[in-house]
Amino acid sequence: MTGLFPRPRAVVAPGAVHVPEWLSVAQQRELVAACREWARGPVPLRHTSLPGGGVMSVRTVCLGWHWQPYRYTRTADDVNGAPVAPFPEWLAELGRAAVVEAYGTESPVRRYAPDAALINFYDDAARMGMHQDKEERSGAPVVSLSIGDTCVFRFGNTEGRGQPYTDVELASGDLFVFGGPSRHAFHGVPRIRPGTAGPGTGMSGGRLNLTLRETGLGAPADDGRQRRSREFPNSSR
């Protein structure tokens, strides 16, 4: 428990569920250690360049598929050309457990099969503008895990970046799942609350956010021709 009183589970919108303190401190430490390894490469943690010339303030490393605006590829053509690190089965199992936690054992999405992860690191000044996750061909939910400093997570509607939206505080260990009617809702992070992480996570500061996705893009490419055929440009973000 991160405060004096427990924070209740909440359905923020249809298909969007917030489960506070879902990850144990030990699980958080294990994920932090894994993220440190992934951040070293083969594709290192980087600030993503945007098509208009801007640079994202968060730093990102990917697993399974490499995300760049606005497509997935198997190699990091915008960084160093290296193949992206594989998506581990144990992380898929964690994602399936998260979906069951959010929606229950009777939900058809219990067969969730994530094959990509975007791991974002936020320092005190980092922000994420309102956007949709629409590069995936699958309509399966997005699983979001938070570790480290608390953030203000703004969860909006599917029509545009403005109101109505709900601001949710995501603390270390929190789970947020959005799918179904909320799968393409706009969302972002307008604020990080520095110094709010507990001492047991292994992080000295900042916030880690792991988002697991089911891309629907198929099996790994066997050669360059197949890889290029699986690039799906999309200008939705």
PDB file of C-alpha atoms in Angstrom:
ATOM      1  CA  MET A   1       0.000   0.000   0.000  1.00  0.00           C
ATOM      2  CA  THR A   2       1.546   3.303  -1.086  1.00  0.00           C
ATOM      3  CA  GLY A   3      -0.397   5.559   1.284  1.00  0.00           C
ATOM      4  CA  LEU A   4      -2.304   5.587   4.547  1.00  0.00           C
ATOM      5  CA  PHE A   5      -5.483   4.397   2.816  1.00  0.00           C
ATOM      6  CA  PRO A   6      -5.823   1.781   0.075  1.00  0.00           C
ATOM      7  CA  ARG A   7      -6.699   3.066  -3.380  1.00  0.00           C
ATOM      8  CA  PRO A   8      -9.742   1.372  -4.861  1.00  0.00           C
ATOM      9  CA  ARG A   9      -9.882  -0.421  -8.161  1.00  0.00           C
ATOM     10  CA  ALA A  10     -11.750   1.675 -10.758  1.00  0.00           C
ATOM     11  CA  VAL A  11     -13.422   1.304 -14.138  1.00  0.00           C
ATOM     12  CA  VAL A  12     -12.386   4.624 -15.686  1.00  0.00           C
ATOM     13  CA  ALA A  13     -14.365   4.067 -18.910  1.00  0.00           C
ATOM     14  CA  PRO A  14     -15.980   1.032 -20.568  1.00  0.00           C
ATOM     15  CA  GLY A  15     -13.101  -1.400 -21.092  1.00  0.00           C
ATOM     16  CA  ALA A  16     -10.582   0.765 -19.185  1.00  0.00           C
ATOM     17  CA  VAL A  17      -9.653  -0.618 -15.757  1.00  0.00           C
ATOM     18  CA  HIS A  18      -7.216   0.717 -13.155  1.00  0.00           C
ATOM     19  CA  VAL A  19      -5.901  -1.777 -10.581  1.00  0.00           C
ATOM     20  CA  PRO A  20      -3.678  -0.068  -7.987  1.00  0.00           C
ATOM     21  CA  GLU A  21      -0.663  -1.880  -6.528  1.00  0.00           C
ATOM     22  CA  TRP A  22      -1.076  -4.945  -8.731  1.00  0.00           C
ATOM     23  CA  LEU A  23       2.649  -5.653  -9.009  1.00  0.00           C
ATOM     24  CA  SER A  24       4.460  -6.682  -5.841  1.00  0.00           C
ATOM     25  CA  VAL A  25       7.641  -4.839  -4.901  1.00  0.00           C
ATOM     26  CA  ALA A  26       9.633  -7.955  -5.821  1.00  0.00           C
ATOM     27  CA  GLN A  27       8.016  -8.065  -9.278  1.00  0.00           C
ATOM     28  CA  GLN A  28       8.789  -4.380  -9.748  1.00  0.00           C
ATOM     29  CA  ARG A  29      12.452  -4.947  -8.901  1.00  0.00           C
ATOM     30  CA  GLU A  30      12.621  -7.835 -11.375  1.00  0.00           C
ATOM     31  CA  LEU A  31      11.068  -5.711 -14.128  1.00  0.00           C
ATOM     32  CA  VAL A  32      13.450  -2.823 -13.410  1.00  0.00           C
ATOM     33  CA  ALA A  33      16.429  -5.193 -13.701  1.00  0.00           C
ATOM     34  CA  ALA A  34      15.084  -6.581 -16.982  1.00  0.00           C
ATOM     35  CA  CYS A  35      14.475  -3.078 -18.358  1.00  0.00           C
ATOM     36  CA  ARG A  36      18.075  -2.113 -17.573  1.00  0.00           C
ATOM     37  CA  GLU A  37      19.264  -5.048 -19.656  1.00  0.00           C
ATOM     38  CA  TRP A  38      16.922  -4.220 -22.553  1.00  0.00           C
ATOM     39  CA  ALA A  39      18.007  -0.570 -22.450  1.00  0.00           C
ATOM     40  CA  ARG A  40      21.587  -1.612 -23.293  1.00  0.00           C
ATOM     41  CA  GLY A  41      20.556  -3.060 -26.652  1.00  0.00           C
ATOM     42  CA  PRO A  42      20.806  -4.463 -29.232  1.00  0.00           C
ATOM     43  CA  VAL A  43      18.715  -1.321 -29.820  1.00  0.00           C
ATOM     44  CA  PRO A  44      19.475   1.088 -26.968  1.00  0.00           C
ATOM     45  CA  LEU A  45      17.086   3.322 -25.076  1.00  0.00           C
ATOM     46  CA  ARG A  46      16.555   6.443 -27.198  1.00  0.00           C
ATOM     47  CA  HIS A  47      14.536   9.626 -27.690  1.00  0.00           C
ATOM     48  CA  THR A  48      12.240   8.950 -30.651  1.00  0.00           C
ATOM     49  CA  SER A  49      12.360  11.463 -33.510  1.00  0.00           C
ATOM     50  CA  LEU A  50       9.000  12.571 -34.877  1.00  0.00           C
ATOM     51  CA  PRO A  51       8.229  13.120 -38.585  1.00  0.00           C
ATOM     52  CA  GLY A  52       7.755  16.871 -38.068  1.00  0.00           C
ATOM     53  CA  GLY A  53      11.255  17.270 -36.657  1.00  0.00           C
ATOM     54  CA  GLY A  54      10.441  17.126 -32.967  1.00  0.00           C
ATOM     55  CA  VAL A  55      11.859  14.677 -30.448  1.00  0.00           C
ATOM     56  CA  MET A  56       9.859  12.869 -27.774  1.00  0.00           C
ATOM     57  CA  SER A  57      10.845  13.781 -24.214  1.00  0.00           C
ATOM     58  CA  VAL A  58      10.449  10.194 -23.013  1.00  0.00           C
ATOM     59  CA  ARG A  59      13.113   7.620 -23.830  1.00  0.00           C
ATOM     60  CA  THR A  60      11.960   4.322 -25.306  1.00  0.00           C
ATOM     61  CA  VAL A  61      13.174   0.807 -25.967  1.00  0.00           C
ATOM     62  CA  CYS A  62      11.063  -1.858 -27.681  1.00  0.00           C
ATOM     63  CA  LEU A  63      10.688  -5.631 -27.558  1.00  0.00           C
ATOM     64  CA  GLY A  64       9.342  -7.947 -30.240  1.00  0.00           C
ATOM     65  CA  TRP A  65       8.596  -5.183 -32.723  1.00  0.00           C
ATOM     66  CA  HIS A  66      10.318  -1.805 -32.987  1.00  0.00           C
ATOM     67  CA  TRP A  67       7.912   1.130 -32.892  1.00  0.00           C
ATOM     68  CA  GLN A  68       8.666   4.347 -34.718  1.00  0.00           C
ATOM     69  CA  PRO A  69       6.152   6.938 -35.857  1.00  0.00           C
ATOM     70  CA  TYR A  70       3.907   5.496 -37.130  1.00  0.00           C
ATOM     71  CA  ARG A  71       4.702   1.861 -37.809  1.00  0.00           C
ATOM     72  CA  TYR A  72       6.253  -1.331 -36.487  1.00  0.00           C
ATOM     73  CA  THR A  73       9.356  -2.966 -37.960  1.00  0.00           C
ATOM     74  CA  ARG A  74      11.606  -5.847 -36.926  1.00  0.00           C
ATOM     75  CA  THR A  75      14.755  -3.711 -37.189  1.00  0.00           C
ATOM     76  CA  ALA A  76      15.393  -0.293 -35.691  1.00  0.00           C
ATOM     77  CA  ASP A  77      15.934   1.547 -38.964  1.00  0.00           C
ATOM     78  CA  ASP A  78      15.668   4.938 -37.231  1.00  0.00           C
ATOM     79  CA  VAL A  79      18.337   4.091 -34.622  1.00  0.00           C
ATOM     80  CA  ASN A  80      21.096   1.642 -35.575  1.00  0.00           C
ATOM     81  CA  GLY A  81      19.472  -0.862 -37.934  1.00  0.00           C
ATOM     82  CA  ALA A  82      19.786  -3.691 -35.420  1.00  0.00           C
ATOM     83  CA  PRO A  83      17.091  -6.344 -34.923  1.00  0.00           C
ATOM     84  CA  VAL A  84      14.823  -5.568 -31.995  1.00  0.00           C
ATOM     85  CA  ALA A  85      15.195  -7.622 -28.804  1.00  0.00           C
ATOM     86  CA  PRO A  86      12.794 -10.584 -28.628  1.00  0.00           C
ATOM     87  CA  PHE A  87       9.579 -10.435 -26.633  1.00  0.00           C
ATOM     88  CA  PRO A  88       9.941 -12.952 -23.780  1.00  0.00           C
ATOM     89  CA  GLU A  89       7.240 -15.507 -23.023  1.00  0.00           C
ATOM     90  CA  TRP A  90       7.331 -14.709 -19.302  1.00  0.00           C
ATOM     91  CA  LEU A  91       6.279 -11.139 -20.120  1.00  0.00           C
ATOM     92  CA  ALA A  92       3.402 -12.459 -22.255  1.00  0.00           C
ATOM     93  CA  GLU A  93       2.304 -14.567 -19.284  1.00  0.00           C
ATOM     94  CA  LEU A  94       2.348 -11.476 -17.081  1.00  0.00           C
ATOM     95  CA  GLY A  95       0.247  -9.672 -19.695  1.00  0.00           C
ATOM     96  CA  ARG A  96      -2.318 -12.485 -19.727  1.00  0.00           C
ATOM     97  CA  ALA A  97      -2.530 -12.384 -15.937  1.00  0.00           C
ATOM     98  CA  ALA A  98      -3.098  -8.623 -16.148  1.00  0.00           C
ATOM     99  CA  VAL A  99      -5.981  -9.051 -18.595  1.00  0.00           C
ATOM    100  CA  VAL A 100      -7.599 -11.666 -16.373  1.00  0.00           C
ATOM    101  CA  GLU A 101      -7.189  -9.322 -13.406  1.00  0.00           C
ATOM    102  CA  ALA A 102      -8.872  -6.499 -15.304  1.00  0.00           C
ATOM    103  CA  TYR A 103     -11.678  -8.363 -17.061  1.00  0.00           C
ATOM    104  CA  GLY A 104     -12.119 -11.674 -15.225  1.00  0.00           C
ATOM    105  CA  THR A 105     -11.601 -15.289 -16.183  1.00  0.00           C
ATOM    106  CA  GLU A 106     -14.708 -15.430 -18.367  1.00  0.00           C
ATOM    107  CA  SER A 107     -13.527 -12.746 -20.774  1.00  0.00           C
ATOM    108  CA  PRO A 108     -12.573 -13.984 -24.273  1.00  0.00           C
ATOM    109  CA  VAL A 109      -9.446 -11.799 -24.126  1.00  0.00           C
ATOM    110  CA  ARG A 110      -7.965 -14.177 -21.542  1.00  0.00           C
ATOM    111  CA  ARG A 111      -6.240 -15.708 -24.600  1.00  0.00           C
ATOM    112  CA  TYR A 112      -4.277 -12.460 -24.916  1.00  0.00           C
ATOM    113  CA  ALA A 113      -1.053 -12.985 -26.900  1.00  0.00           C
ATOM    114  CA  PRO A 114       1.080  -9.812 -26.738  1.00  0.00           C
ATOM    115  CA  ASP A 115       4.077  -9.782 -29.063  1.00  0.00           C
ATOM    116  CA  ALA A 116       5.416  -6.236 -28.601  1.00  0.00           C
ATOM    117  CA  ALA A 117       6.303  -3.985 -25.703  1.00  0.00           C
ATOM    118  CA  LEU A 118       7.103  -0.278 -25.620  1.00  0.00           C
ATOM    119  CA  ILE A 119       9.099   0.564 -22.514  1.00  0.00           C
ATOM    120  CA  ASN A 120       9.132   4.286 -21.785  1.00  0.00           C
ATOM    121  CA  PHE A 121      11.338   6.031 -19.236  1.00  0.00           C
ATOM    122  CA  TYR A 122      10.124   9.404 -17.931  1.00  0.00           C
ATOM    123  CA  ASP A 123      12.437  11.748 -16.068  1.00  0.00           C
ATOM    124  CA  ASP A 124      11.010  14.674 -14.102  1.00  0.00           C
ATOM    125  CA  ALA A 125      10.529  16.814 -17.216  1.00  0.00           C
ATOM    126  CA  ALA A 126       9.179  14.162 -19.602  1.00  0.00           C
ATOM    127  CA  ARG A 127       5.628  14.287 -20.907  1.00  0.00           C
ATOM    128  CA  MET A 128       3.492  12.338 -23.373  1.00  0.00           C
ATOM    129  CA  GLY A 129       0.974  14.193 -25.517  1.00  0.00           C
ATOM    130  CA  MET A 130      -2.531  12.900 -26.096  1.00  0.00           C
ATOM    131  CA  HIS A 131      -2.464  10.162 -28.739  1.00  0.00           C
ATOM    132  CA  GLN A 132      -4.116   6.932 -29.845  1.00  0.00           C
ATOM    133  CA  ASP A 133      -2.451   3.511 -30.080  1.00  0.00           C
ATOM    134  CA  LYS A 134      -3.581   2.589 -33.594  1.00  0.00           C
ATOM    135  CA  GLU A 135      -0.588   0.980 -35.291  1.00  0.00           C
ATOM    136  CA  GLU A 136      -1.710  -2.490 -34.192  1.00  0.00           C
ATOM    137  CA  ARG A 137      -3.863  -4.631 -36.461  1.00  0.00           C
ATOM    138  CA  SER A 138      -5.262  -6.531 -33.484  1.00  0.00           C
ATOM    139  CA  GLY A 139      -8.067  -5.086 -31.391  1.00  0.00           C
ATOM    140  CA  ALA A 140      -6.743  -6.785 -28.239  1.00  0.00           C
ATOM    141  CA  PRO A 141      -6.328  -4.539 -25.179  1.00  0.00           C
ATOM    142  CA  VAL A 142      -3.220  -2.625 -24.188  1.00  0.00           C
ATOM    143  CA  VAL A 143      -1.679  -3.559 -20.825  1.00  0.00           C
ATOM    144  CA  SER A 144       0.169  -0.765 -19.021  1.00  0.00           C
ATOM    145  CA  LEU A 145       2.445  -1.329 -16.006  1.00  0.00           C
ATOM    146  CA  SER A 146       3.903   1.546 -13.969  1.00  0.00           C
ATOM    147  CA  ILE A 147       7.052   1.491 -11.837  1.00  0.00           C
ATOM    148  CA  GLY A 148       8.763   4.355 -10.025  1.00  0.00           C
ATOM    149  CA  ASP A 149       7.461   7.885  -9.658  1.00  0.00           C
ATOM    150  CA  THR A 150       3.723   8.527  -9.786  1.00  0.00           C
ATOM    151  CA  CYS A 151       2.330  10.134 -12.929  1.00  0.00           C
ATOM    152  CA  VAL A 152      -0.873  11.860 -13.914  1.00  0.00           C
ATOM    153  CA  PHE A 153      -2.345   9.671 -16.645  1.00  0.00           C
ATOM    154  CA  ARG A 154      -4.965  11.462 -18.737  1.00  0.00           C
ATOM    155  CA  PHE A 155      -7.463   9.042 -20.263  1.00  0.00           C
ATOM    156  CA  GLY A 156      -9.776  10.579 -22.826  1.00  0.00           C
ATOM    157  CA  ASN A 157     -12.297   9.672 -25.473  1.00  0.00           C
ATOM    158  CA  THR A 158     -12.067   8.095 -28.930  1.00  0.00           C
ATOM    159  CA  GLU A 159     -13.129  11.215 -30.864  1.00  0.00           C
ATOM    160  CA  GLY A 160     -10.390  13.745 -30.126  1.00  0.00           C
ATOM    161  CA  ARG A 161      -7.645  14.969 -27.813  1.00  0.00           C
ATOM    162  CA  GLY A 162      -9.841  17.309 -25.798  1.00  0.00           C
ATOM    163  CA  GLN A 163     -12.430  16.775 -23.108  1.00  0.00           C
ATOM    164  CA  PRO A 164     -14.035  14.697 -21.797  1.00  0.00           C
ATOM    165  CA  TYR A 165     -11.112  13.003 -20.118  1.00  0.00           C
ATOM    166  CA  THR A 166     -10.266  11.612 -16.697  1.00  0.00           C
ATOM    167  CA  ASP A 167      -6.984  12.199 -14.858  1.00  0.00           C
ATOM    168  CA  VAL A 168      -5.796   9.098 -13.011  1.00  0.00           C
ATOM    169  CA  GLU A 169      -2.772   8.908 -10.719  1.00  0.00           C
ATOM    170  CA  LEU A 170      -0.693   5.862 -11.613  1.00  0.00           C
ATOM    171  CA  ALA A 171       1.703   4.910  -8.827  1.00  0.00           C
ATOM    172  CA  SER A 172       4.442   2.327  -8.712  1.00  0.00           C
ATOM    173  CA  GLY A 173       3.030  -1.165  -9.181  1.00  0.00           C
ATOM    174  CA  ASP A 174      -0.236  -0.004 -10.748  1.00  0.00           C
ATOM    175  CA  LEU A 175      -1.908  -1.788 -13.644  1.00  0.00           C
ATOM    176  CA  PHE A 176      -4.037  -0.061 -16.274  1.00  0.00           C
ATOM    177  CA  VAL A 177      -5.728  -2.034 -19.064  1.00  0.00           C
ATOM    178  CA  PHE A 178      -7.742  -0.498 -21.886  1.00  0.00           C
ATOM    179  CA  GLY A 179      -9.585  -2.388 -24.576  1.00  0.00           C
ATOM    180  CA  GLY A 180     -13.029  -2.879 -26.078  1.00  0.00           C
ATOM    181  CA  PRO A 181     -14.844   0.471 -26.512  1.00  0.00           C
ATOM    182  CA  SER A 182     -11.822   2.281 -25.040  1.00  0.00           C
ATOM    183  CA  ARG A 183      -9.128   0.576 -27.112  1.00  0.00           C
ATOM    184  CA  HIS A 184      -8.574   3.657 -29.299  1.00  0.00           C
ATOM    185  CA  ALA A 185      -9.165   6.296 -26.637  1.00  0.00           C
ATOM    186  CA  PHE A 186      -6.746   9.224 -26.645  1.00  0.00           C
ATOM    187  CA  HIS A 187      -4.425   9.195 -23.642  1.00  0.00           C
ATOM    188  CA  GLY A 188      -1.273  10.904 -22.405  1.00  0.00           C
ATOM    189  CA  VAL A 189       0.914  11.839 -19.431  1.00  0.00           C
ATOM    190  CA  PRO A 190       0.889  15.577 -18.632  1.00  0.00           C
ATOM    191  CA  ARG A 191       2.843  15.344 -15.387  1.00  0.00           C
ATOM    192  CA  ILE A 192       5.321  13.292 -13.367  1.00  0.00           C
ATOM    193  CA  ARG A 193       5.448  13.637  -9.577  1.00  0.00           C
ATOM    194  CA  PRO A 194       9.182  13.373  -8.737  1.00  0.00           C
ATOM    195  CA  GLY A 195      10.292  11.745  -5.532  1.00  0.00           C
ATOM    196  CA  THR A 196       7.127   9.663  -5.096  1.00  0.00           C
ATOM    197  CA  ALA A 197       8.580   6.186  -5.800  1.00  0.00           C
ATOM    198  CA  GLY A 198       9.090   3.765  -2.960  1.00  0.00           C
ATOM    199  CA  PRO A 199      12.651   2.713  -2.105  1.00  0.00           C
ATOM    200  CA  GLY A 200      12.145  -0.963  -2.888  1.00  0.00           C
ATOM    201  CA  THR A 201      11.844  -0.833  -6.680  1.00  0.00           C
ATOM    202  CA  GLY A 202      15.536  -0.379  -7.424  1.00  0.00           C
ATOM    203  CA  MET A 203      14.945   2.950  -9.179  1.00  0.00           C
ATOM    204  CA  SER A 204      16.606   6.102  -7.881  1.00  0.00           C
ATOM    205  CA  GLY A 205      14.175   8.354  -9.739  1.00  0.00           C
ATOM    206  CA  GLY A 206      11.890   8.660 -12.730  1.00  0.00           C
ATOM    207  CA  ARG A 207       9.091   6.451 -14.009  1.00  0.00           C
ATOM    208  CA  LEU A 208       9.120   3.281 -16.102  1.00  0.00           C
ATOM    209  CA  ASN A 209       6.017   2.409 -18.102  1.00  0.00           C
ATOM    210  CA  LEU A 210       5.744  -0.933 -19.871  1.00  0.00           C
ATOM    211  CA  THR A 211       2.923  -1.203 -22.398  1.00  0.00           C
ATOM    212  CA  LEU A 212       2.230  -4.630 -23.859  1.00  0.00           C
ATOM    213  CA  ARG A 213       0.436  -4.913 -27.201  1.00  0.00           C
ATOM    214  CA  GLU A 214      -0.827  -7.614 -29.522  1.00  0.00           C
ATOM    215  CA  THR A 215       0.163  -6.273 -32.936  1.00  0.00           C
ATOM    216  CA  GLY A 216      -1.560  -8.775 -35.233  1.00  0.00           C
ATOM    217  CA  LEU A 217       1.376  -8.410 -37.636  1.00  0.00           C
ATOM    218  CA  GLY A 218       2.379 -12.060 -37.829  1.00  0.00           C
ATOM    219  CA  ALA A 219       5.481 -14.128 -37.177  1.00  0.00           C
ATOM    220  CA  PRO A 220       9.065 -12.821 -37.318  1.00  0.00           C
ATOM    221  CA  ALA A 221      10.318 -11.932 -40.789  1.00  0.00           C
ATOM    222  CA  ASP A 222      12.706 -14.385 -42.443  1.00  0.00           C
ATOM    223  CA  ASP A 223      14.469 -11.930 -44.723  1.00  0.00           C
ATOM    224  CA  GLY A 224      14.573  -8.290 -45.743  1.00  0.00           C
ATOM    225  CA  ARG A 225      11.809  -8.614 -48.325  1.00  0.00           C
ATOM    226  CA  GLN A 226       9.411 -10.063 -45.738  1.00  0.00           C
ATOM    227  CA  ARG A 227      10.414  -7.451 -43.198  1.00  0.00           C
ATOM    228  CA  ARG A 228       9.645  -4.602 -45.569  1.00  0.00           C
ATOM    229  CA  SER A 229       6.294  -6.135 -46.462  1.00  0.00           C
ATOM    230  CA  ARG A 230       5.303  -6.003 -42.794  1.00  0.00           C
ATOM    231  CA  GLU A 231       5.846  -2.275 -42.341  1.00  0.00           C
ATOM    232  CA  PHE A 232       2.459  -0.632 -41.951  1.00  0.00           C
ATOM    233  CA  PRO A 233       2.608   3.189 -42.108  1.00  0.00           C
ATOM    234  CA  ASN A 234      -0.128   4.914 -40.146  1.00  0.00           C
ATOM    235  CA  SER A 235      -0.547   8.644 -39.481  1.00  0.00           C
ATOM    236  CA  SER A 236      -2.938   8.335 -36.533  1.00  0.00           C
ATOM    237  CA  ARG A 237      -0.725   9.499 -33.643  1.00  0.00           C
TER     238      ARG A 237
END
